[in-house]
GROMACS .gro file of N, CA and C in nm:
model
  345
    1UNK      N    1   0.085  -0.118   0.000
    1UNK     CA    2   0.000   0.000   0.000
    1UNK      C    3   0.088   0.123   0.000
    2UNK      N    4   0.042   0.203  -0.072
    2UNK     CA    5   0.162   0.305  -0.103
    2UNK      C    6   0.055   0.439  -0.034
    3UNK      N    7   0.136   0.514   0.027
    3UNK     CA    8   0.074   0.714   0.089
    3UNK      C    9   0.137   0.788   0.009
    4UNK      N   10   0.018   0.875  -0.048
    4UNK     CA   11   0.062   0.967  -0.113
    4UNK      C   12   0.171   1.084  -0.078
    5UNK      N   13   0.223   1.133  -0.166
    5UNK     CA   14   0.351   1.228  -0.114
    5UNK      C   15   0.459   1.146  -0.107
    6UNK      N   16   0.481   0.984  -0.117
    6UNK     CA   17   0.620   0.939  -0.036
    6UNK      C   18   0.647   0.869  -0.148
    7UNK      N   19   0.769   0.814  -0.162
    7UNK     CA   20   0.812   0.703  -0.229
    7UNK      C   21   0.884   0.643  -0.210
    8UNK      N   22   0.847   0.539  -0.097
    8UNK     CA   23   0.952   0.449  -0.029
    8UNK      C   24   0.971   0.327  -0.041
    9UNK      N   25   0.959   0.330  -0.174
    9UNK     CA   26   0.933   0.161  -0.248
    9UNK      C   27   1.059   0.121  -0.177
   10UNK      N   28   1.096  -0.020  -0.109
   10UNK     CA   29   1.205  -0.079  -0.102
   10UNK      C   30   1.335  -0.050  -0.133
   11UNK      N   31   1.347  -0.132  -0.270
   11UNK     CA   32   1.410  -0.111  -0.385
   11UNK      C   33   1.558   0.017  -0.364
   12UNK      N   34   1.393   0.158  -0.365
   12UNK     CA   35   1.441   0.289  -0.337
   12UNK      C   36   1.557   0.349  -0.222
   13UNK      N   37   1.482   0.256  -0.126
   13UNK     CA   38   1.525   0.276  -0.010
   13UNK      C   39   1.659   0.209   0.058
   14UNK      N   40   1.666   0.083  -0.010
   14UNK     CA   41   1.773   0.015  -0.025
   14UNK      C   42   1.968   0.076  -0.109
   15UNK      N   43   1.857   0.140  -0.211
   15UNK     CA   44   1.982   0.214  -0.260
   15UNK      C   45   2.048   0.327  -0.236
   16UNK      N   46   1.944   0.411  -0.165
   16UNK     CA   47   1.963   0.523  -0.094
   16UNK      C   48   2.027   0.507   0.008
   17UNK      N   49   2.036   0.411   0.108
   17UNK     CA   50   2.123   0.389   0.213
   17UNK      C   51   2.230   0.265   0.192
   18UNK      N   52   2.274   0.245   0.075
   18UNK     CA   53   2.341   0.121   0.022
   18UNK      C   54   2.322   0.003   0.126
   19UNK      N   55   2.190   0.010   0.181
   19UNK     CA   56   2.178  -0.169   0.206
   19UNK      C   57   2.128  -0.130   0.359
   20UNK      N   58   2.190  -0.044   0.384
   20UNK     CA   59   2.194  -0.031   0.578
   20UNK      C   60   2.039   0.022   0.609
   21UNK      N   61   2.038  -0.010   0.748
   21UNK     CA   62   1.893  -0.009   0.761
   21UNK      C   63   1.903   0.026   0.925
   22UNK      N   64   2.007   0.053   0.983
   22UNK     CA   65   1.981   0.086   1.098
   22UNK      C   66   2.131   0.135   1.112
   23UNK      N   67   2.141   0.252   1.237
   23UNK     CA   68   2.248   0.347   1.238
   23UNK      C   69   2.281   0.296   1.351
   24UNK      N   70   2.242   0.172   1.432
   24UNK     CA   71   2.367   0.161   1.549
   24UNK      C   72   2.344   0.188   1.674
   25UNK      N   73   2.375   0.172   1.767
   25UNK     CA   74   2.346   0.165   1.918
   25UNK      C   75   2.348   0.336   1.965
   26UNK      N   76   2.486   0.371   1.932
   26UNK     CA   77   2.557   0.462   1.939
   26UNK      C   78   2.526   0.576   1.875
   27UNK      N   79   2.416   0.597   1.745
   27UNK     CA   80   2.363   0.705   1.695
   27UNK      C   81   2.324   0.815   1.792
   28UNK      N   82   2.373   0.954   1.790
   28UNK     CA   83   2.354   1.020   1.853
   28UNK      C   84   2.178   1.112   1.782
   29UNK      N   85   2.114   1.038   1.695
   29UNK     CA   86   1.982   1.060   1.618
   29UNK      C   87   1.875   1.062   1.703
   30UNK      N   88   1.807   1.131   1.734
   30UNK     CA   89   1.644   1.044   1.804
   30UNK      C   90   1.607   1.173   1.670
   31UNK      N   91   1.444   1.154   1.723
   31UNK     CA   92   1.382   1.250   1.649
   31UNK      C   93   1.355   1.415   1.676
   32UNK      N   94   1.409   1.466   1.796
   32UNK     CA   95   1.431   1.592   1.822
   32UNK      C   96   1.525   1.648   1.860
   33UNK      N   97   1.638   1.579   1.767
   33UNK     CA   98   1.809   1.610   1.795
   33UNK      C   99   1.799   1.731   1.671
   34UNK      N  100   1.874   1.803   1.724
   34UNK     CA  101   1.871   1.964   1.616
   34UNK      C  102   1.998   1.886   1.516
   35UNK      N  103   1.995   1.922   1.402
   35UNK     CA  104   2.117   1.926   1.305
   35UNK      C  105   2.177   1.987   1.209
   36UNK      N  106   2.301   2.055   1.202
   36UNK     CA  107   2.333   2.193   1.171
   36UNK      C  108   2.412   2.153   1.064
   37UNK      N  109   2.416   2.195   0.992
   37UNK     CA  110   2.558   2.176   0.840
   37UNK      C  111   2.660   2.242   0.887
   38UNK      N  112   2.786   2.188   0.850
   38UNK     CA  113   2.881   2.240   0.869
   38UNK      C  114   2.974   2.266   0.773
   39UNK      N  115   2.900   2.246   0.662
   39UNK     CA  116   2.934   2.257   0.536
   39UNK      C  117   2.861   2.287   0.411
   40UNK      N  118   2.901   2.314   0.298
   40UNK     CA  119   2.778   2.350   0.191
   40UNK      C  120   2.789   2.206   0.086
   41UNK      N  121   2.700   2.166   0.035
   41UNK     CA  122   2.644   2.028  -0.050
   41UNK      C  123   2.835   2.052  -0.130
   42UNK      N  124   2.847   1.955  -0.197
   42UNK     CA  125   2.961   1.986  -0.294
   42UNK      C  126   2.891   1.896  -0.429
   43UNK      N  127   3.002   1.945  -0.600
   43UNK     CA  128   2.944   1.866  -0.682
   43UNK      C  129   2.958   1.738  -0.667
   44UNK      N  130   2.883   1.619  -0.731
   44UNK     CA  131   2.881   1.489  -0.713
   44UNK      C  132   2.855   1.407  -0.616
   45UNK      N  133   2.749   1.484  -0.487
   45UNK     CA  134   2.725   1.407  -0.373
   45UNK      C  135   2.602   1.393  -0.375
   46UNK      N  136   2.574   1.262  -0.332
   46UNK     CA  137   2.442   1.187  -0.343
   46UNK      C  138   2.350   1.319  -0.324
   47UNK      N  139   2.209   1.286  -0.431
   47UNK     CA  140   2.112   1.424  -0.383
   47UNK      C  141   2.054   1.408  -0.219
   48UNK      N  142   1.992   1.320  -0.151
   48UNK     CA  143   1.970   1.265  -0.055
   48UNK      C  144   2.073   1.393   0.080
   49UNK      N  145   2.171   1.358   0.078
   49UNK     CA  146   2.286   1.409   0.120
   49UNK      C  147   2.316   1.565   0.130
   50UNK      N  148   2.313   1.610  -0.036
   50UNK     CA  149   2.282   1.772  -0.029
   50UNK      C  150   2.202   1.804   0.001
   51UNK      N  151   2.062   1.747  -0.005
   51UNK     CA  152   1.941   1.827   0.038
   51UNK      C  153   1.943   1.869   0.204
   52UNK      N  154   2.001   1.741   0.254
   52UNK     CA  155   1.998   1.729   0.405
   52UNK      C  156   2.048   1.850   0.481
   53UNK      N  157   2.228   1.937   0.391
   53UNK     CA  158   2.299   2.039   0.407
   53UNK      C  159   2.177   2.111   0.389
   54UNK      N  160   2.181   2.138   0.279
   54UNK     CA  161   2.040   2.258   0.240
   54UNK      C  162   1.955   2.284   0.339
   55UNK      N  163   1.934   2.157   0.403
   55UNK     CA  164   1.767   2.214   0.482
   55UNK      C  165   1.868   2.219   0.614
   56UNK      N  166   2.001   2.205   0.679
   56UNK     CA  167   1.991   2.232   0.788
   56UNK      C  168   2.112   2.315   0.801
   57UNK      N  169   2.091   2.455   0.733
   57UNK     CA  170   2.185   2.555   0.738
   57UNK      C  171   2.155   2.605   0.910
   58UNK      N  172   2.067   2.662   0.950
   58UNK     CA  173   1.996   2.649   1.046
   58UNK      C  174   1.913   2.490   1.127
   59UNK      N  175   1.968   2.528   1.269
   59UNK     CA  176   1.890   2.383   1.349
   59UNK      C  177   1.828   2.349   1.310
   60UNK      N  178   1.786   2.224   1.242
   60UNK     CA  179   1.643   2.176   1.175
   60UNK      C  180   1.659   2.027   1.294
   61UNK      N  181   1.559   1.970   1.304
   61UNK     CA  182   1.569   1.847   1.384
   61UNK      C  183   1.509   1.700   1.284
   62UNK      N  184   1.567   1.603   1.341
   62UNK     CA  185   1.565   1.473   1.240
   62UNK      C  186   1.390   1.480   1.181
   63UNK      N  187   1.320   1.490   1.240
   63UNK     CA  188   1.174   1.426   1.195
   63UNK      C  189   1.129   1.575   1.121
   64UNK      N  190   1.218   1.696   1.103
   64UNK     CA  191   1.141   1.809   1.043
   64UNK      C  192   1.279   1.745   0.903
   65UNK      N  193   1.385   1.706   0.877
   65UNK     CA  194   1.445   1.679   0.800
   65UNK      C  195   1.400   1.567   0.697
   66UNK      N  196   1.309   1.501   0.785
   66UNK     CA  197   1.291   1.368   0.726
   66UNK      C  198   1.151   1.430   0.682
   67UNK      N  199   1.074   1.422   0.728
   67UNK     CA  200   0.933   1.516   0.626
   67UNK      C  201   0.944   1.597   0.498
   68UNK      N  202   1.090   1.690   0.490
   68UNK     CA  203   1.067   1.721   0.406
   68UNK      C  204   1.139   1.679   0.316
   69UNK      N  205   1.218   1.549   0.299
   69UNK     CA  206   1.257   1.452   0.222
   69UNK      C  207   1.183   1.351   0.136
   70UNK      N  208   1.024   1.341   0.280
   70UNK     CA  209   0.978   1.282   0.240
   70UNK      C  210   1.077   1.110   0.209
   71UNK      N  211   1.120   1.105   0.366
   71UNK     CA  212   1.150   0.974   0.358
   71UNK      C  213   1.152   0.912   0.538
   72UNK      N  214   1.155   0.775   0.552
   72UNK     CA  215   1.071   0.763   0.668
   72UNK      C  216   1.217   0.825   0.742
   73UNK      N  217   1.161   0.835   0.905
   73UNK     CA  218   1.284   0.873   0.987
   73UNK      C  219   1.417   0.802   1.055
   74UNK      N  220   1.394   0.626   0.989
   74UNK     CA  221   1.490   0.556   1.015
   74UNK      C  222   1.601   0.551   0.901
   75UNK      N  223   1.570   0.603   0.764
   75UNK     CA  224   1.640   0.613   0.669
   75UNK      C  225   1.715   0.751   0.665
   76UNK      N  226   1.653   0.825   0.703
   76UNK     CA  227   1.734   0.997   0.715
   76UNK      C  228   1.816   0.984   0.864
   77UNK      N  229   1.848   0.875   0.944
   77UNK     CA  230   1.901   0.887   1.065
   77UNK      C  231   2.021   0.812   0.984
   78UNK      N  232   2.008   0.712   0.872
   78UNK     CA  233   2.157   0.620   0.835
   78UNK      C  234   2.203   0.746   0.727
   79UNK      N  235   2.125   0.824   0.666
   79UNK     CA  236   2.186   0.944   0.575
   79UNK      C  237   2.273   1.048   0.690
   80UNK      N  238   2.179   1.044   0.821
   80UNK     CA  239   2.262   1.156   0.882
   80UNK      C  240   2.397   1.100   0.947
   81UNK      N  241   2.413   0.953   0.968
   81UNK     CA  242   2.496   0.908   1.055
   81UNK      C  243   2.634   0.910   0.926
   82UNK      N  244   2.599   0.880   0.808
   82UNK     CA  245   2.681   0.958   0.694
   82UNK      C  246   2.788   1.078   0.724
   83UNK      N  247   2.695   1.186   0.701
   83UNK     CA  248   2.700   1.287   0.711
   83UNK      C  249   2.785   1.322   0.816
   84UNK      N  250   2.753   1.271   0.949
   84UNK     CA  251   2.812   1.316   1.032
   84UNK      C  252   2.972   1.223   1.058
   85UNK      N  253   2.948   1.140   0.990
   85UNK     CA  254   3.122   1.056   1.008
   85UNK      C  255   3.233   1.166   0.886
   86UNK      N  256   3.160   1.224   0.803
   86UNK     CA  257   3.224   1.270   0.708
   86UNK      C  258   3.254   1.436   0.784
   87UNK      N  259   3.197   1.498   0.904
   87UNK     CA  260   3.207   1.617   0.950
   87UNK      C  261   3.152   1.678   0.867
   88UNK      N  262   3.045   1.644   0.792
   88UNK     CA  263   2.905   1.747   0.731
   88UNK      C  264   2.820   1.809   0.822
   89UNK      N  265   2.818   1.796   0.911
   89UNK     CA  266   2.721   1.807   1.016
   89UNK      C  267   2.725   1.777   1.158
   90UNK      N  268   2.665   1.831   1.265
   90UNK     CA  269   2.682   1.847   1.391
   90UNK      C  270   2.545   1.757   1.449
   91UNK      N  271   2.553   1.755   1.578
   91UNK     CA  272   2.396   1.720   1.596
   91UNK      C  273   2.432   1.770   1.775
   92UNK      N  274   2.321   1.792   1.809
   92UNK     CA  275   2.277   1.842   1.917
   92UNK      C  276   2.148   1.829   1.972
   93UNK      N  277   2.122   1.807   2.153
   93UNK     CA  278   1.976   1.792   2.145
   93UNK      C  279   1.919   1.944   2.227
   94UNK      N  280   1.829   1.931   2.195
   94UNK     CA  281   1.742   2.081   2.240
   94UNK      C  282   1.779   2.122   2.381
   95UNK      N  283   1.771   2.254   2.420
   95UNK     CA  284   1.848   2.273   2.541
   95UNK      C  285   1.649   2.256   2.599
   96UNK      N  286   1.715   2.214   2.737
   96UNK     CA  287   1.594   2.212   2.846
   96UNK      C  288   1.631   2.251   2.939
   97UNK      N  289   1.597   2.353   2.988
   97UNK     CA  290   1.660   2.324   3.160
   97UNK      C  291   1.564   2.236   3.254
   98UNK      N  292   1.632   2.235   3.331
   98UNK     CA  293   1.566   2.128   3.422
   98UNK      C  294   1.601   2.190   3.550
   99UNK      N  295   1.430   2.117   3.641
   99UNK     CA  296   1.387   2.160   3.733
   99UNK      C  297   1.406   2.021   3.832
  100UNK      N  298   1.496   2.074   3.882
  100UNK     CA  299   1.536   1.938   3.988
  100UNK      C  300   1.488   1.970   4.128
  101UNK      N  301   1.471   2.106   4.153
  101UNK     CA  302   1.433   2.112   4.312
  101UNK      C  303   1.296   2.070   4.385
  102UNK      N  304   1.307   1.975   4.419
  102UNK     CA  305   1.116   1.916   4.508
  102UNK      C  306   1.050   2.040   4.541
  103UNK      N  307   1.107   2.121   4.620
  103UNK     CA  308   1.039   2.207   4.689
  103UNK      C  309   0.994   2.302   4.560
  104UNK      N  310   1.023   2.336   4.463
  104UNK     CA  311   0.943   2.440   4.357
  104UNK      C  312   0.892   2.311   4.286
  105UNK      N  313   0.908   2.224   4.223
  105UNK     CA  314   0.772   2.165   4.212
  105UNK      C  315   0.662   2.101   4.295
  106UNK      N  316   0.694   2.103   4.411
  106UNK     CA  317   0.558   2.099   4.533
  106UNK      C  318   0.495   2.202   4.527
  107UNK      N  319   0.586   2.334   4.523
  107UNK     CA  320   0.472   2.469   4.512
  107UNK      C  321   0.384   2.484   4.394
  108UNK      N  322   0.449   2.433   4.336
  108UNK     CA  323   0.372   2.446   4.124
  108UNK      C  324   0.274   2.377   4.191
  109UNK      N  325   0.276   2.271   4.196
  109UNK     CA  326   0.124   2.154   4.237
  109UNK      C  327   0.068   2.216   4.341
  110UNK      N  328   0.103   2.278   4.465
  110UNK     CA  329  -0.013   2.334   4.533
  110UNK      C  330  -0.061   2.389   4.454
  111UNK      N  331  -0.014   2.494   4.387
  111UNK     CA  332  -0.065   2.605   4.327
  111UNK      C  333  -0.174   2.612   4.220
  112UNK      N  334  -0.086   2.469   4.132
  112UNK     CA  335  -0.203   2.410   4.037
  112UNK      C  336  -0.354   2.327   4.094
  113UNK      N  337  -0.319   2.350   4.240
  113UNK     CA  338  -0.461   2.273   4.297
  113UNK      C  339  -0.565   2.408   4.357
  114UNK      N  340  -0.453   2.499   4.411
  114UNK     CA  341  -0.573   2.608   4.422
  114UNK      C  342  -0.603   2.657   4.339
  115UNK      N  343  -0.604   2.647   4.193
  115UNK     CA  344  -0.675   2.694   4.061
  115UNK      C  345  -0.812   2.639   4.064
   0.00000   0.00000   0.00000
C-alpha cells in the first residue's frame, strides 16, 4: 500500500542507504536532535545528502528533515549518521533546563490545585 507524497518503495530505499537499515546503538539521532551543516552540498554528492545540508543551514531536527525529504525517519538517521562521520554536520539535542528542586515543584502543584 503506497501514501501519497512518499516514495519508499524498497528497492528505493535500499539504494539510498546502500543496504543499511539501521544506524547503530551509538547514533547520537532520536527525532528531536537539532542538526546543523557544517558545510555546503559539494558537486557529485548523493542528492539525498545535499538536500539534508540545504535544509539544515539552520537547526532543523531529524523528523522536520525527514518530512521534508519525504523519507521515513529511520532512513534519514543512516543518511545523517553519513553525514556526520564525514564532519558534514553536527547534531545536538534541544536545550531544556531542568527543574530538579522538590520544593518548587511541590509549590507548582499546590498552586495548580488552588486553581
Amino acid at each position: 500500500m503506497s501514501r501519497p507524497g512518499r516514495d519508499d518503495a524498497p528497492d528505493r530505499l535500499y539504494t539510498i542507504t546502500g543496504g543499511r537499515s539501521s544506524t547503530g546503538p551509538d547514533s547520537p539521532f532520536d527525532l528531536v536532535t537539532l542538526v546543523v551543516a557544517e558545510s555546503e552540498p559539494v558537486p557529485g554528492m548523493q542528492s539525498e545528502h545535499a538536500a539534508i545540508l540545504r535544509l539544515a543551514k539552520f537547526p532543523t531536527s531529524v523528523v522536520e528533515i525527514a518530512a521534508e525529504l519525504k523519507l521515513p525517519v529511520s532512513i534519514t538517521k543512516v543518511l545523517l549518521c553519513d553525514l556526520q562521520a564525514a564532519g558534514r554536520v553536527s547534531a545536538r539535542h534541544p536545550y531544556r533546563p531542568a527543574i530538579t528542586d522538590p520544593d518548587i515543584l511541590e509549590q507548582v502543584l499546590v498552586g495548580l490545585r488552588n486553581l
